[in-house]
XYZ file of C-alpha atoms in Angstrom:
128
model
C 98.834 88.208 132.223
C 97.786 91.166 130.301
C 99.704 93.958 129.974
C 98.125 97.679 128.865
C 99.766 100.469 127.498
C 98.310 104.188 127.727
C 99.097 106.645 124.943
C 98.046 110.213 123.619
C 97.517 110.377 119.778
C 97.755 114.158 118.857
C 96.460 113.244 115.585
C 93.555 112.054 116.915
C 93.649 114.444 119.887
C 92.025 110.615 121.828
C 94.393 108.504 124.266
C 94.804 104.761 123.183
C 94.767 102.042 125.815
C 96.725 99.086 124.344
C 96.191 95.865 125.527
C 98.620 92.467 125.158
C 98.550 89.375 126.410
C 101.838 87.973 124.427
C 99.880 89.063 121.326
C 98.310 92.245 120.451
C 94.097 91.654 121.903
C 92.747 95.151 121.560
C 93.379 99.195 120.751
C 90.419 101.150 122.621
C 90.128 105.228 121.947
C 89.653 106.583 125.476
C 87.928 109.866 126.003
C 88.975 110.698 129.666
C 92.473 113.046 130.149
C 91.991 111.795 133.568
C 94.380 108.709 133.420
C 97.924 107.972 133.582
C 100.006 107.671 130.810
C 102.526 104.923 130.943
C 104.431 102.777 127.486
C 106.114 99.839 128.072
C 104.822 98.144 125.222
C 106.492 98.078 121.757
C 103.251 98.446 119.920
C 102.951 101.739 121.784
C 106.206 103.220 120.370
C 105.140 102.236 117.188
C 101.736 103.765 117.226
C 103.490 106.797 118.264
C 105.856 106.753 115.276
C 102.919 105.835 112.990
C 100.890 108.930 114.332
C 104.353 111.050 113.550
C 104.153 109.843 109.760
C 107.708 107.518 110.312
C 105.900 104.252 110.087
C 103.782 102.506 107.345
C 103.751 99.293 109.022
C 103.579 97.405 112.646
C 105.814 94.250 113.687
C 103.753 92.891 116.437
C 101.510 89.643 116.504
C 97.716 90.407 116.965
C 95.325 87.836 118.894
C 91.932 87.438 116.552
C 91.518 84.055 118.411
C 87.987 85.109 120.484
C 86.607 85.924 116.921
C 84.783 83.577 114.477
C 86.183 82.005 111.598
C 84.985 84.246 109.355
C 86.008 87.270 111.122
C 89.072 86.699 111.544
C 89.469 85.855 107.885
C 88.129 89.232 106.863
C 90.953 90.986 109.642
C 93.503 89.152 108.141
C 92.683 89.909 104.613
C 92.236 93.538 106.079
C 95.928 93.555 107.583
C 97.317 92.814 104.149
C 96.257 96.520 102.836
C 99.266 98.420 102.225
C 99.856 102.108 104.157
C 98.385 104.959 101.132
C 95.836 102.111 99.903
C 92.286 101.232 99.572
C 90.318 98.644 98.755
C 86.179 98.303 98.326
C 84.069 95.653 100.168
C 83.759 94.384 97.467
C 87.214 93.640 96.378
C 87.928 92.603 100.267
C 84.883 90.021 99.949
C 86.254 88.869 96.965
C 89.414 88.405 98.236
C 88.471 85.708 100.336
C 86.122 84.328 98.498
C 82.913 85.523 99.610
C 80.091 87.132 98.289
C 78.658 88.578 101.569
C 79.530 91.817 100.837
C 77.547 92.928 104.381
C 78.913 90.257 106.409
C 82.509 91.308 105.620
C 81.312 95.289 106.514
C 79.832 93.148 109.784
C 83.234 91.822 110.380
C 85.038 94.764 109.739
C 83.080 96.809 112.977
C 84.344 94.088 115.122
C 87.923 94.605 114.549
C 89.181 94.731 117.996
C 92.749 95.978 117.276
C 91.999 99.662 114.943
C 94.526 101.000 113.359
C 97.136 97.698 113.031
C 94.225 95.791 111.434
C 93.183 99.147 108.960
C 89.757 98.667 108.536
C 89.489 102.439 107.902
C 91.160 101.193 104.362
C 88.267 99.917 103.256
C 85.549 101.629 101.488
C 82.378 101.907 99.290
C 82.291 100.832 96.007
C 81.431 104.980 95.286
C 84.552 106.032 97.217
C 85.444 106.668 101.108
């Protein structure tokens, strides 16, 4: 059974529907002001402390499982970049071993779960 979360980000002035299903499966921005709020989810509290500046870090388990192989490599690599940092496309590639510097920039816009996987943490070689 999956279980969604609604949330408003004031730092993003967006609500955040939060889906689990045991494990985190996917954070989608929501446009619409027209829904009802609700948080029952612990990844919502922490988003909500993370938007407040009192978290650097999540604690839940995401689900990459629907992704390929080399996706999911890629968001894993991804979750590993500390709050503050970033890292180029190159570094991330090389990382895990790959060359495929567009592949990995590929991978990245699949990330299903913004935010908790920071993809936003990784930039061009000439800055963000």
């Amino acid at each position: 059974m999956t279980d969604t979360d609604i949330i408003f980000s004031p730092v993003l002035d967006r609500f955040i529907e939060v889906r689990c299903n045991g494990s985190l499966t996917s954070i989608r921005f929501i446009n619409s002001r027209e829904t009802n709020m609700k948080k029952t989810l612990k990844v919502s509290f922490e988003l909500e402390e993370y938007f407040r500046g009192e978290r650097m870090d999540f604690s839940c388990e995401v689900d990459l499982s629907g992704l390929s192989d080399f996706t999911r490599k890629v968001l894993e690599e991804t979750q590993k970049i500390g709050y503050g940092r970033v890292i180029t496309y190159s570094e991330l590639a090389q990382k895990i071993g790959s060359k495929a510097l567009r592949a990995v920039g590929s991978a990245l816009s699949r990330n299903p779960i913004p935010i908790i996987i920071p993809c936003h943490r990784v930039v061009a070689k000439n800055g963000p």
